[in-house]
Coordinates of C-alpha atoms and ligand atoms in Angstrom, one line a residue:
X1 CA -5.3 212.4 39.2
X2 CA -6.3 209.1 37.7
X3 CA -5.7 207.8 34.5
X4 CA -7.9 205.7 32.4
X5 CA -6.3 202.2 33.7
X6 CA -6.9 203.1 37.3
X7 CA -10.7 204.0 36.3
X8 CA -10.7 200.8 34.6
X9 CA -8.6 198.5 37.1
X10 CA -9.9 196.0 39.4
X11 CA -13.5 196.6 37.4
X12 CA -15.3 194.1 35.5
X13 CA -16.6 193.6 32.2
X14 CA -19.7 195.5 32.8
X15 CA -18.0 198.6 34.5
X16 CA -15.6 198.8 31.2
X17 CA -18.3 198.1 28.8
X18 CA -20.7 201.6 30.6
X19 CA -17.6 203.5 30.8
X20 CA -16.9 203.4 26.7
X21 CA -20.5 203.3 26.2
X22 CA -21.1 206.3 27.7
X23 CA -17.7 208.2 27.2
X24 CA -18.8 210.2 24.1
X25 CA -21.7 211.8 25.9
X26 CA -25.3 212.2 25.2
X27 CA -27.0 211.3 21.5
X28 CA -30.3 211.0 20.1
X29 CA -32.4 207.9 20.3
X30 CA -35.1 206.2 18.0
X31 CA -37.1 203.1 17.4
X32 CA -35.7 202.5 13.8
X33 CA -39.0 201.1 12.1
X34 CA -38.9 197.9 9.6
X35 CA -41.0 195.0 8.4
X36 CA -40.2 191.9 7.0
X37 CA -41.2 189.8 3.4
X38 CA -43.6 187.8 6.0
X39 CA -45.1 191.2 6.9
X40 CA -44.0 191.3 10.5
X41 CA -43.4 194.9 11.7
X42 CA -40.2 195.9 13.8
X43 CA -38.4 198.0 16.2
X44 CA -35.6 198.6 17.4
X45 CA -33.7 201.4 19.6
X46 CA -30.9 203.1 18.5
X47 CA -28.3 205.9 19.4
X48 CA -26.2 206.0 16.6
X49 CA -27.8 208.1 14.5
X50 CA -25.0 210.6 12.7
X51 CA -26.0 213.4 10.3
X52 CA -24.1 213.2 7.5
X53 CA -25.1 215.6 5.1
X54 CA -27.8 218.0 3.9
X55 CA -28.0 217.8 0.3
X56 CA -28.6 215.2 -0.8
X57 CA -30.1 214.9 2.9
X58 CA -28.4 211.7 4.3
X59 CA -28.2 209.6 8.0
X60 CA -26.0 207.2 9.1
X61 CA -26.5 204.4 11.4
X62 CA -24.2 202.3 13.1
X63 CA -25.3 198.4 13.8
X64 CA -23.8 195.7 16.1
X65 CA -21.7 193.0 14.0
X66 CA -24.2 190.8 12.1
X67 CA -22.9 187.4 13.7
X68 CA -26.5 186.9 15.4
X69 CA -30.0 187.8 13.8
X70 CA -30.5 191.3 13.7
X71 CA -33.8 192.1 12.5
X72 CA -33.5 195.7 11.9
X73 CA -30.8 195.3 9.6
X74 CA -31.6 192.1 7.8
X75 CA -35.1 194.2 7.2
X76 CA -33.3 196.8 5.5
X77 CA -31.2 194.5 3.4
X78 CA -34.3 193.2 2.0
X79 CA -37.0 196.1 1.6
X80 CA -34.3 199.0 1.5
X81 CA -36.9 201.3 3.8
X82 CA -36.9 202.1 7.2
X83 CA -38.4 204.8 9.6
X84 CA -36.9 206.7 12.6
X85 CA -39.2 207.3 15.4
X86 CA -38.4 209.8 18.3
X87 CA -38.7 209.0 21.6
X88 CA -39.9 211.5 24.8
X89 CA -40.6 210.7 28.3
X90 CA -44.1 209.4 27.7
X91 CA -42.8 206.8 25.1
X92 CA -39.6 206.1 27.2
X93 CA -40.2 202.9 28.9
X94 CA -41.6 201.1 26.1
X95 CA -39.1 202.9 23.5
X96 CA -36.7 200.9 26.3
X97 CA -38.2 197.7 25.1
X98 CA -37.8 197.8 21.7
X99 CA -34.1 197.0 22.7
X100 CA -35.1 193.3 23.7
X101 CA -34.8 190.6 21.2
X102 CA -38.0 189.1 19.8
X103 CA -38.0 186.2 17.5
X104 CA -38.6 187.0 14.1
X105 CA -42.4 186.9 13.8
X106 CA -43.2 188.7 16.7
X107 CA -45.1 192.3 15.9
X108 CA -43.2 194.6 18.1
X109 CA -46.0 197.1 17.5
X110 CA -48.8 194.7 18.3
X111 CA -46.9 193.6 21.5
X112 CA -45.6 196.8 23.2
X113 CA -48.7 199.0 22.1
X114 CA -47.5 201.0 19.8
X115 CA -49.7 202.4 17.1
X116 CA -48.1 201.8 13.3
X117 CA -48.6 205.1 11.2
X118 CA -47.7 205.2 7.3
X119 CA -46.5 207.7 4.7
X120 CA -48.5 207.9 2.0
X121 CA -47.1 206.0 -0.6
X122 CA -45.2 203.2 1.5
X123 CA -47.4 201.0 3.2
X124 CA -44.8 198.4 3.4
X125 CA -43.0 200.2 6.1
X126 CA -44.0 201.1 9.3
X127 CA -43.4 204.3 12.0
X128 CA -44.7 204.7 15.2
X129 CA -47.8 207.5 15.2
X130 CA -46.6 208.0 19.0
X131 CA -43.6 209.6 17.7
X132 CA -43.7 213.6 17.3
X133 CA -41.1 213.5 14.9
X134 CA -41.0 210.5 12.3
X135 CA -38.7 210.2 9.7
X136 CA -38.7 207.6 6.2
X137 CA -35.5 206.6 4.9
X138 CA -33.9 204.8 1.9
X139 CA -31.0 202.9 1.9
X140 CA -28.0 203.9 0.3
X141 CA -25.0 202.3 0.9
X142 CA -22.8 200.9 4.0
X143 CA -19.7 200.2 4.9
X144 CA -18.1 197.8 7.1
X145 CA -15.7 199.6 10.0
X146 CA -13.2 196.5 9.7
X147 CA -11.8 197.5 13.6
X148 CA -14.6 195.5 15.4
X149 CA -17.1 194.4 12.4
X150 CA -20.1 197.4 12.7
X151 CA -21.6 198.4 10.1
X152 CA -22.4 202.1 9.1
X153 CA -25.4 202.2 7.2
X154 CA -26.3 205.1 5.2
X155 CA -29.9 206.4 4.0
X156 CA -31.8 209.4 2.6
X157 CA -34.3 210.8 4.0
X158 CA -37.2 210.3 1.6
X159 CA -39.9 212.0 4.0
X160 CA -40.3 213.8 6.9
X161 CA -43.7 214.0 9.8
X162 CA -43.4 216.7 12.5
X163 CA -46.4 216.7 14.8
X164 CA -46.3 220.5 16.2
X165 CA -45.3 222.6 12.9
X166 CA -43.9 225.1 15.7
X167 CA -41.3 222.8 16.1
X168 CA -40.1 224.1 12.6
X169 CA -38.3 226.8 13.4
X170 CA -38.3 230.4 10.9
X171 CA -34.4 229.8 9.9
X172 CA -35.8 225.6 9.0
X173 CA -34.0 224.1 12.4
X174 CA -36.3 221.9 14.7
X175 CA -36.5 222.3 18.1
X176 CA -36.7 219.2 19.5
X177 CA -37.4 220.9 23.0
X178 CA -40.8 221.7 22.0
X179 CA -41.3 218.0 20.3
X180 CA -40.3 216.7 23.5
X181 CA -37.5 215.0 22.6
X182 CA -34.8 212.9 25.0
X183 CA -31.3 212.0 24.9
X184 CA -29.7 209.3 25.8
X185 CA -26.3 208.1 27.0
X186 CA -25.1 204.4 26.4
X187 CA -27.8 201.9 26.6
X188 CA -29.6 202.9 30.1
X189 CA -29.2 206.5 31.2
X190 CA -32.1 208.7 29.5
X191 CA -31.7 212.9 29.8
X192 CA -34.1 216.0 28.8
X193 CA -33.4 218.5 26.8
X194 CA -33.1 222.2 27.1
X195 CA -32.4 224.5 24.6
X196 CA -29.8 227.4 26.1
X197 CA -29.3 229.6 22.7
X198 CA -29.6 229.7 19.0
X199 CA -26.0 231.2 17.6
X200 CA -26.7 233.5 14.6
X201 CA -26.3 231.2 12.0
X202 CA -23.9 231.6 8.7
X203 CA -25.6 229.6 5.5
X204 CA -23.7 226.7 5.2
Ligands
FMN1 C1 -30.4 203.0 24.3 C2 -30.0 201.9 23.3 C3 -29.3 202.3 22.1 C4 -29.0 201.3 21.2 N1 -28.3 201.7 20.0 C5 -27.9 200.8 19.1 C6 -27.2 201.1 18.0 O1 -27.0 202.3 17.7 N2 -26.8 200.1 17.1 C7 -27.1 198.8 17.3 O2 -26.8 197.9 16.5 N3 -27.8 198.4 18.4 C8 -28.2 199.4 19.3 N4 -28.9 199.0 20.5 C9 -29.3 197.6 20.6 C10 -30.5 197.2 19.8 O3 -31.6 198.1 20.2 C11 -30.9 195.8 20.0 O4 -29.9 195.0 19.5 C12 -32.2 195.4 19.4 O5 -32.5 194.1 19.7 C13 -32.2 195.6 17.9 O6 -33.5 195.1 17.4 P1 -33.6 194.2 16.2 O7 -32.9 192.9 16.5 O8 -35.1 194.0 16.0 O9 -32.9 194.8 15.1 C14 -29.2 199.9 21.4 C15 -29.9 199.6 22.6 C16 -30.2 200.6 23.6 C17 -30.9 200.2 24.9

């Protein structure tokens, strides 16, 4: 049986860096949505996303070390808002792009073709109307994982757009088989979902 060193000997950097990427499985993905105090709209893809509690109803996100510009984040620093944008296999390759680094005053929406969508009282932050599932957020707080210098962003979720009410289930979950939804593990390796079973659920 092979241990993690022989999985990892004789490999290079690439090989180690897919193997942890990928080692805790399959997440969800988004296009996190900003825009800067110039107005320039953003995205940018992320796997991170942790639930972290229901009431009040907050989401953590974990972001690269800051040592280069990171639009996303520096974004959220400034207006505090920020949308979260599913992704299904229609959206996939160009939810892929919004992982390449544009220089600051490039549109990402203008230049991969996606359409920008609002809630109501916040036009200064931008979602993707592609998205069946689109979610506005409000920072809260983050803290700093001192191990390797990521950060773990926290926000509430201040409003919520499901395209197919269906999707709501009677009990409240969402299905995100009938949104469509994907999953991804690490950076490259996109899966479908399928829903097996709904356990009888306890209230908390
Ligand atoms: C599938 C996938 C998931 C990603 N997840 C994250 C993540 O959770 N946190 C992060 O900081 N970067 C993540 N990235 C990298 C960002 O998408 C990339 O740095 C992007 O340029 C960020 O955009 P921004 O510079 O406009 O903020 C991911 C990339 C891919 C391809």
């Amino acid at each position: 049986m092979k241990t993690l060193s022989n999985y990892l000997k004789d490999e290079d950097r690439h090989f180690r860096i897919n193997f942890f990427n990928t080692l805790s499985g399959v997440r969800s993905v988004w296009m996190v949505g900003t825009q800067s105090k110039a107005g320039v709209k953003n995205l940018g893809l992320f796997n991170s996303l942790v639930h972290i509690g229901a009431n009040p109803p907050l989401l953590g996100l974990i972001f690269r070390p800051h040592s280069v510009p990171r639009h996303t984040l520096e974004n959220i620093n400034e207006s505090g808002l920020y949308t979260l944008n599913s992704v299904t296999s229609e959206l996939m390759h160009l939810a892929h792009r919004t992982a390449e680094k544009f220089e600051a005053h490039e549109d990402e929406f203008e230049l991969l073709g996606f359409t920008p969508w609002y809630f109501g009282s916040y036009p200064n932050v931008p979602a993707v109307a592609e998205s069946p599932l689109k979610i506005l957020l409000r920072y809260v707080e983050k803290h700093l994982i001192a191990a390797n210098q990521t950060q773990l962003l926290v926000g509430e979720v201040i409003d919520v757009h499901i395209k197919v009410d269906a999707a709501v289930q009677s009990d409240g979950s969402i299905d995100h088989q009938i949104l469509g939804h994907l999953a991804v593990s690490g950076l490259n390796d996109y899966y479908a979902l399928s829903h097996l079973l709904s356990m009888s659920r306890s209230d908390d």
